[in-house]
Amino acid sequence: MSDRLVLAIETSCDETAVAILRDGRDLLVSEVASQIDLHQKYGGVVPEVASRNHLARIWPLITHALAGAGVHLAEVDYIAATRGPGLLTSLLIGYSVGKGLSIGLGKPFIGVNHLEGHLLSPFLGDPLGPQPSIGLVVSGGHTLLLRIDEVGSYQMLGRTLDDAAGEAFDKVAKLLGLPYPGGPAINRWAKKGDPARFKLPRSMVGSGDLNFSFSGLKTAVRYLMPKLKGDFQADLCASFQEAVVDVLVQKTISAATTIGLQFVTVSGGVSCNSRLREKISEACRKEGLTLKLADPNLSTDNAAMIAYVAHERFRRGYRSALDEDADPNLKLVQ
Ligand code: KG4
Ligand code: ZN
């Protein structure tokens, strides 16, 4: 069977996304219809609003993507959609449309783990494909440190015990009255600030394991704020960002050097953070490690990463059963 064109759908949270990928490396189109403006006034994602908008947007987006790629639906070789984890009512829209297309076209279907999408996204476009590596996934919902042995074979090395890194950015931004999602706003403010002005905790740095915790840092910011006067926003953003980045970099480098793997990858929405990109690049250079950062366009939620995982799995003979349901708690590592 041909392994040429995959059409992939991503609707795990508040972005409706469609991508078409040829031969695992030629990204013909990657469309993301963001709903951020609809959720901003609530300060976070409202599942009912997200689901209704996925339903309204998904078919026009698929049609638009096909036109953009110059591809007819009948030419698509297989369909992929995010199976989980995520918001069930959001997942169901993309997953049902994906399965429906697969049945209607008589083409294979692949349900993809959203986290595997983030995890492998740094390899999209790399002629060598996925390599054994230490993978840091930092998004709004997850902070995971994984060992990648090969596609489908991952080992959990560490995870957050409370808030995800992106969630910490979003919550601190809310305390500061900055718009949702908070990561990009804090990143912008931090560029004008002094990261050494406020001494904030680097939780779990000496814990001896590879887990993370960010809720103490958020609480430290909350208690500090009422004591501050004058112009502090840029310095506070920079100091908070530096604390998050320091822990992420320290644990990731420690995992790579202890385990002895050459490749380090960083992906997920927080991997857009310019300070994280700077500091992890510097640390990898110092340790002689090879860093693969997700392209910023493929860091926040998108369907290109789902298409890429589908491609890697399809060529290894993997297919999903059509009676399998979307799973909001889908695990990456059993
Ligand atoms: O991967 P993603 O789009 O969605 C999830 O799967 O969660 O990640 C979204 C998260 C949000 O928390 C957002 O604030 C954060 O990524 N983010 C950033 C930056 N851009 C997005 N955090 C820090 N700095 C950024 N530049
Ligand atoms: Zn995500």
Short mmCIF file of C-alpha atoms and ligand atoms in Angstrom, two decimals:
data_model
loop_
_atom_site.label_atom_id
_atom_site.label_comp_id
_atom_site.label_asym_id
_atom_site.label_seq_id
_atom_site.Cartn_x
_atom_site.Cartn_y
_atom_site.Cartn_z
CA MET A 1 0.00 0.00 0.00
CA SER A 2 1.17 3.51 -0.78
CA ASP A 3 2.57 5.54 2.09
CA ARG A 4 2.34 8.93 0.49
CA LEU A 5 -0.30 11.35 1.61
CA VAL A 6 -1.71 11.58 5.11
CA LEU A 7 -4.44 13.99 6.12
CA ALA A 8 -4.33 14.64 9.87
CA ILE A 9 -6.77 16.31 12.24
CA GLU A 10 -6.07 17.75 15.70
CA THR A 11 -8.86 18.93 18.04
CA SER A 12 -7.66 17.96 21.52
CA CYS A 13 -8.14 21.36 23.13
CA ASP A 14 -9.00 24.76 21.65
CA GLU A 15 -7.17 24.73 18.30
CA THR A 16 -8.84 23.20 15.26
CA ALA A 17 -6.01 21.98 13.04
CA VAL A 18 -5.57 20.09 9.78
CA ALA A 19 -2.36 19.12 7.99
CA ILE A 20 -1.41 17.21 4.87
CA LEU A 21 2.01 15.56 4.82
CA ARG A 22 3.66 13.79 1.89
CA ASP A 23 6.19 11.01 2.45
CA GLY A 24 6.75 12.02 6.08
CA ARG A 25 8.73 15.15 5.25
CA ASP A 26 6.97 17.31 2.69
CA LEU A 27 4.47 19.36 4.70
CA LEU A 28 2.02 20.53 2.03
CA VAL A 29 -0.20 22.41 4.42
CA SER A 30 -0.63 22.94 8.18
CA GLU A 31 -3.68 25.00 9.09
CA VAL A 32 -4.53 26.04 12.63
CA ALA A 33 -7.80 27.84 13.36
CA SER A 34 -7.14 29.32 16.79
CA GLN A 35 -10.01 29.90 19.21
CA ILE A 36 -7.91 31.98 21.60
CA ASP A 37 -10.05 35.11 21.09
CA LEU A 38 -13.19 33.17 22.07
CA HIS A 39 -11.70 31.85 25.34
CA GLN A 40 -9.68 34.92 26.33
CA LYS A 41 -12.56 36.61 28.15
CA TYR A 42 -12.93 33.53 30.42
CA GLY A 43 -9.16 33.42 31.18
CA GLY A 44 -8.94 29.80 30.00
CA VAL A 45 -10.48 27.18 27.72
CA VAL A 46 -14.24 26.53 28.12
CA PRO A 47 -14.83 22.95 26.88
CA GLU A 48 -18.39 23.53 25.59
CA VAL A 49 -17.30 26.61 23.59
CA ALA A 50 -14.27 24.73 22.21
CA SER A 51 -16.31 21.74 21.08
CA ARG A 52 -19.02 23.80 19.34
CA ASN A 53 -16.37 25.75 17.47
CA HIS A 54 -14.46 22.65 16.40
CA LEU A 55 -17.71 21.39 14.90
CA ALA A 56 -18.30 24.62 13.00
CA ARG A 57 -14.71 24.91 11.76
CA ILE A 58 -13.50 21.42 11.00
CA TRP A 59 -15.06 20.81 7.61
CA PRO A 60 -14.28 24.27 6.14
CA LEU A 61 -10.71 23.83 7.41
CA ILE A 62 -10.34 20.41 5.74
CA THR A 63 -11.67 21.82 2.46
CA HIS A 64 -9.33 24.80 2.74
CA ALA A 65 -6.33 22.56 3.50
CA LEU A 66 -7.03 20.30 0.53
CA ALA A 67 -7.34 23.33 -1.76
CA GLY A 68 -4.13 24.83 -0.33
CA ALA A 69 -2.24 21.59 -0.93
CA GLY A 70 -3.77 21.12 -4.38
CA VAL A 71 -4.93 17.65 -3.36
CA HIS A 72 -8.27 15.89 -3.92
CA LEU A 73 -9.70 13.96 -1.00
CA ALA A 74 -9.60 10.78 -3.10
CA GLU A 75 -5.80 11.10 -3.41
CA VAL A 76 -5.25 10.91 0.35
CA ASP A 77 -3.76 7.53 1.30
CA TYR A 78 -4.72 7.45 4.96
CA ILE A 79 -6.32 9.57 7.68
CA ALA A 80 -5.04 10.40 11.15
CA ALA A 81 -6.64 12.14 14.10
CA THR A 82 -5.70 12.87 17.71
CA ARG A 83 -7.21 10.20 19.98
CA GLY A 84 -6.14 11.76 23.31
CA PRO A 85 -5.26 13.01 25.84
CA GLY A 86 -7.34 16.19 25.90
CA LEU A 87 -10.89 17.42 26.40
CA LEU A 88 -13.25 14.58 25.47
CA THR A 89 -15.86 16.82 23.83
CA SER A 90 -13.13 18.43 21.69
CA LEU A 91 -11.40 15.14 20.82
CA LEU A 92 -14.70 13.57 19.74
CA ILE A 93 -15.17 16.10 16.93
CA GLY A 94 -11.85 15.51 15.17
CA TYR A 95 -11.76 11.80 15.94
CA SER A 96 -15.28 11.20 14.60
CA VAL A 97 -14.65 13.24 11.45
CA GLY A 98 -11.37 11.31 10.92
CA LYS A 99 -13.04 7.93 11.31
CA GLY A 100 -15.93 9.03 9.10
CA LEU A 101 -13.52 10.06 6.34
CA SER A 102 -11.66 6.77 6.67
CA ILE A 103 -14.86 4.76 6.34
CA GLY A 104 -16.21 6.91 3.49
CA LEU A 105 -12.97 6.77 1.51
CA GLY A 106 -12.14 3.18 2.40
CA LYS A 107 -8.67 4.30 3.58
CA PRO A 108 -6.79 3.27 6.75
CA PHE A 109 -7.15 5.26 9.96
CA ILE A 110 -4.55 6.02 12.63
CA GLY A 111 -5.46 7.45 16.04
CA VAL A 112 -2.51 9.41 17.44
CA ASN A 113 -1.48 10.28 20.99
CA HIS A 114 -1.23 14.07 21.19
CA LEU A 115 1.83 13.84 23.46
CA GLU A 116 3.61 11.58 20.98
CA GLY A 117 2.86 14.31 18.43
CA HIS A 118 4.69 16.89 20.56
CA LEU A 119 7.46 14.44 21.46
CA LEU A 120 8.36 13.53 17.87
CA SER A 121 7.71 16.98 16.34
CA PRO A 122 11.41 18.01 16.50
CA PHE A 123 12.17 15.21 14.01
CA LEU A 124 9.70 16.37 11.34
CA GLY A 125 11.75 17.17 8.26
CA ASP A 126 14.87 15.40 9.58
CA PRO A 127 16.08 12.88 6.99
CA LEU A 128 17.32 10.58 9.80
CA GLY A 129 13.88 10.46 11.48
CA PRO A 130 13.40 9.87 15.20
CA GLN A 131 16.62 9.05 17.09
CA PRO A 132 17.16 7.63 20.59
CA SER A 133 17.02 10.78 22.75
CA ILE A 134 15.96 12.51 25.92
CA GLY A 135 12.70 14.34 25.16
CA LEU A 136 11.34 17.24 27.18
CA VAL A 137 7.66 17.95 26.45
CA VAL A 138 6.51 21.25 27.95
CA SER A 139 2.96 22.32 27.20
CA GLY A 140 -0.06 23.84 28.90
CA GLY A 141 -1.21 20.47 30.19
CA HIS A 142 2.01 18.46 30.55
CA THR A 143 5.63 18.62 31.63
CA LEU A 144 7.27 15.31 30.81
CA LEU A 145 10.82 14.09 30.55
CA LEU A 146 10.99 10.95 28.43
CA ARG A 147 13.53 8.59 27.04
CA ILE A 148 12.83 7.86 23.38
CA ASP A 149 14.21 4.48 22.34
CA GLU A 150 12.31 4.23 19.07
CA VAL A 151 8.89 5.18 17.69
CA GLY A 152 6.31 3.77 20.12
CA SER A 153 8.87 2.85 22.76
CA TYR A 154 9.17 5.51 25.43
CA GLN A 155 10.16 5.52 29.07
CA MET A 156 8.90 8.09 31.56
CA LEU A 157 11.84 9.62 33.42
CA GLY A 158 10.05 12.44 35.19
CA ARG A 159 6.93 14.58 35.19
CA THR A 160 5.40 17.47 37.05
CA LEU A 161 3.90 16.61 40.42
CA ASP A 162 1.46 19.54 40.22
CA ASP A 163 1.17 22.35 37.61
CA ALA A 164 2.56 21.97 34.09
CA ALA A 165 5.16 24.53 33.03
CA GLY A 166 2.73 26.22 30.60
CA GLU A 167 0.02 26.22 33.26
CA ALA A 168 2.43 28.04 35.62
CA PHE A 169 3.05 30.66 32.90
CA ASP A 170 -0.72 31.01 32.37
CA LYS A 171 -1.52 31.30 36.09
CA VAL A 172 1.22 33.84 36.82
CA ALA A 173 0.11 35.86 33.78
CA LYS A 174 -3.42 35.88 35.21
CA LEU A 175 -2.08 37.18 38.55
CA LEU A 176 -0.38 39.98 36.60
CA GLY A 177 -3.52 40.74 34.58
CA LEU A 178 -1.90 39.61 31.32
CA PRO A 179 -4.03 37.98 28.60
CA TYR A 180 -4.48 34.21 28.08
CA PRO A 181 -2.40 32.28 27.05
CA GLY A 182 0.13 33.77 29.44
CA GLY A 183 3.36 32.24 28.11
CA PRO A 184 3.88 34.52 25.11
CA ALA A 185 2.91 37.63 27.16
CA ILE A 186 5.35 36.80 30.00
CA ASN A 187 8.05 36.00 27.44
CA ARG A 188 7.57 39.45 25.84
CA TRP A 189 7.66 41.32 29.17
CA ALA A 190 10.67 39.30 30.37
CA LYS A 191 12.76 40.60 27.47
CA LYS A 192 12.70 44.05 29.10
CA GLY A 193 13.31 42.78 32.65
CA ASP A 194 16.09 41.78 35.04
CA PRO A 195 15.92 38.02 35.77
CA ALA A 196 18.06 38.43 38.91
CA ARG A 197 15.94 41.10 40.65
CA PHE A 198 13.65 38.66 42.52
CA LYS A 199 14.99 35.45 44.07
CA LEU A 200 12.33 32.86 43.29
CA PRO A 201 12.48 29.13 44.18
CA ARG A 202 13.94 26.51 41.83
CA SER A 203 11.71 23.72 43.14
CA MET A 204 12.94 20.13 42.98
CA VAL A 205 16.37 21.05 41.66
CA GLY A 206 18.04 19.07 44.43
CA SER A 207 15.37 16.36 44.60
CA GLY A 208 17.63 13.66 43.20
CA ASP A 209 14.97 12.59 40.69
CA LEU A 210 13.73 13.98 37.39
CA ASN A 211 10.33 15.23 38.53
CA PHE A 212 9.16 18.85 38.49
CA SER A 213 6.94 21.08 40.62
CA PHE A 214 5.80 24.57 39.68
CA SER A 215 2.94 25.36 42.04
CA GLY A 216 5.31 26.62 44.80
CA LEU A 217 6.84 29.06 42.36
CA LYS A 218 3.43 30.39 41.40
CA THR A 219 2.55 30.78 45.12
CA ALA A 220 5.86 32.61 45.73
CA VAL A 221 4.90 35.09 42.99
CA ARG A 222 1.43 35.50 44.52
CA TYR A 223 2.86 36.34 47.99
CA LEU A 224 5.54 38.62 46.58
CA MET A 225 3.21 40.76 44.44
CA PRO A 226 1.38 42.72 47.19
CA LYS A 227 4.77 43.74 48.64
CA LEU A 228 5.96 45.27 45.36
CA LYS A 229 5.67 48.92 44.48
CA GLY A 230 6.47 50.91 41.38
CA ASP A 231 7.54 49.38 38.15
CA PHE A 232 8.07 45.65 38.66
CA GLN A 233 6.20 43.78 35.93
CA ALA A 234 9.10 43.22 33.52
CA ASP A 235 11.52 42.19 36.30
CA LEU A 236 8.97 39.85 37.86
CA CYS A 237 8.22 38.21 34.48
CA ALA A 238 11.95 37.81 33.82
CA SER A 239 12.65 36.39 37.30
CA PHE A 240 9.71 33.96 37.12
CA GLN A 241 10.62 32.82 33.60
CA GLU A 242 14.25 32.32 34.64
CA ALA A 243 13.19 30.10 37.56
CA VAL A 244 11.05 27.86 35.29
CA VAL A 245 13.72 27.68 32.60
CA ASP A 246 16.55 26.90 35.06
CA VAL A 247 14.71 23.85 36.41
CA LEU A 248 13.71 22.59 32.96
CA VAL A 249 17.26 22.91 31.64
CA GLN A 250 18.94 21.42 34.72
CA LYS A 251 16.72 18.30 34.78
CA THR A 252 16.94 17.73 31.03
CA ILE A 253 20.74 17.96 30.95
CA SER A 254 21.00 15.78 34.03
CA ALA A 255 18.84 13.09 32.34
CA ALA A 256 20.95 13.17 29.15
CA THR A 257 24.31 13.02 30.91
CA THR A 258 23.25 10.36 33.44
CA ILE A 259 21.67 8.10 30.84
CA GLY A 260 24.33 8.85 28.27
CA LEU A 261 22.20 9.75 25.27
CA GLN A 262 23.55 12.17 22.68
CA PHE A 263 20.28 13.72 21.45
CA VAL A 264 18.06 16.10 23.43
CA THR A 265 14.69 17.29 22.11
CA VAL A 266 12.39 20.01 23.42
CA SER A 267 8.79 20.39 22.24
CA GLY A 268 5.32 21.64 23.24
CA GLY A 269 4.01 25.21 23.53
CA VAL A 270 6.56 26.32 26.14
CA SER A 271 9.41 25.33 23.79
CA CYS A 272 8.54 28.58 21.93
CA ASN A 273 9.97 30.43 24.92
CA SER A 274 12.99 32.37 23.74
CA ARG A 275 14.85 32.15 27.07
CA LEU A 276 14.35 28.37 27.25
CA ARG A 277 15.63 28.03 23.69
CA GLU A 278 18.67 30.15 24.55
CA LYS A 279 19.57 28.42 27.81
CA ILE A 280 19.00 24.83 26.65
CA SER A 281 21.08 25.53 23.51
CA GLU A 282 23.90 26.93 25.64
CA ALA A 283 23.77 23.99 28.11
CA CYS A 284 23.75 21.38 25.34
CA ARG A 285 26.68 23.07 23.62
CA LYS A 286 28.64 23.01 26.90
CA GLU A 287 27.90 19.30 27.46
CA GLY A 288 28.53 18.32 23.84
CA LEU A 289 24.92 17.21 23.35
CA THR A 290 22.99 17.50 20.09
CA LEU A 291 19.84 19.58 20.55
CA LYS A 292 16.74 19.31 18.40
CA LEU A 293 14.20 22.03 19.13
CA ALA A 294 10.69 21.84 17.69
CA ASP A 295 10.15 24.49 15.02
CA PRO A 296 8.18 27.31 16.75
CA ASN A 297 5.39 26.80 14.19
CA LEU A 298 5.12 23.18 15.31
CA SER A 299 5.45 23.84 19.06
CA THR A 300 1.95 24.88 19.99
CA ASP A 301 -0.90 22.57 19.02
CA ASN A 302 -0.98 21.69 15.33
CA ALA A 303 -1.89 18.78 13.06
CA ALA A 304 1.50 18.50 11.31
CA MET A 305 2.90 16.71 14.36
CA ILE A 306 -0.07 14.33 14.31
CA ALA A 307 0.52 13.64 10.59
CA TYR A 308 4.19 12.95 11.31
CA VAL A 309 3.51 10.40 14.06
CA ALA A 310 0.91 8.77 11.79
CA HIS A 311 3.53 8.52 9.04
CA GLU A 312 6.12 6.94 11.35
CA ARG A 313 3.56 4.47 12.68
CA PHE A 314 1.95 3.72 9.30
CA ARG A 315 5.25 2.65 7.80
CA ARG A 316 5.77 0.32 10.76
CA GLY A 317 2.45 -1.38 9.95
CA TYR A 318 0.38 0.22 12.67
CA ARG A 319 -3.40 0.76 12.05
CA SER A 320 -6.20 1.78 14.44
CA ALA A 321 -9.41 -0.17 14.84
CA LEU A 322 -12.43 1.89 13.89
CA ASP A 323 -14.34 0.78 16.99
CA GLU A 324 -11.72 2.40 19.24
CA ASP A 325 -12.95 5.58 20.94
CA ALA A 326 -11.24 8.87 21.69
CA ASP A 327 -9.68 8.71 25.15
CA PRO A 328 -9.24 11.92 27.22
CA ASN A 329 -6.76 10.11 29.51
CA LEU A 330 -4.80 8.28 26.84
CA LYS A 331 -1.37 7.31 28.19
CA LEU A 332 1.88 7.59 26.27
CA VAL A 333 3.70 5.17 28.54
CA GLN A 334 1.76 2.31 30.14
O1 KG4 B 1 1.38 22.67 23.38
P1 KG4 B 1 0.34 23.70 23.62
O2 KG4 B 1 -0.11 24.55 22.47
O3 KG4 B 1 -0.97 23.11 24.20
C1 KG4 B 1 -1.05 22.02 25.07
O4 KG4 B 1 -1.00 20.86 24.60
O5 KG4 B 1 -1.14 22.33 26.29
O6 KG4 B 1 0.93 24.64 24.80
C2 KG4 B 1 0.25 25.78 25.23
C3 KG4 B 1 1.06 26.37 26.38
C4 KG4 B 1 0.34 27.49 27.09
O7 KG4 B 1 0.39 27.27 28.48
C5 KG4 B 1 1.15 28.73 26.71
O8 KG4 B 1 1.15 29.74 27.69
C6 KG4 B 1 2.53 28.13 26.52
O9 KG4 B 1 2.30 26.89 25.88
N1 KG4 B 1 3.41 28.97 25.68
C7 KG4 B 1 4.52 29.58 26.16
C8 KG4 B 1 5.05 30.36 25.09
N2 KG4 B 1 4.24 30.17 23.99
C9 KG4 B 1 3.24 29.31 24.39
N3 KG4 B 1 5.09 29.56 27.38
C10 KG4 B 1 6.21 30.30 27.54
N4 KG4 B 1 6.75 31.07 26.58
C11 KG4 B 1 6.21 31.13 25.35
N5 KG4 B 1 6.76 31.90 24.40
ZN ZN B 2 -0.38 20.19 23.01
#
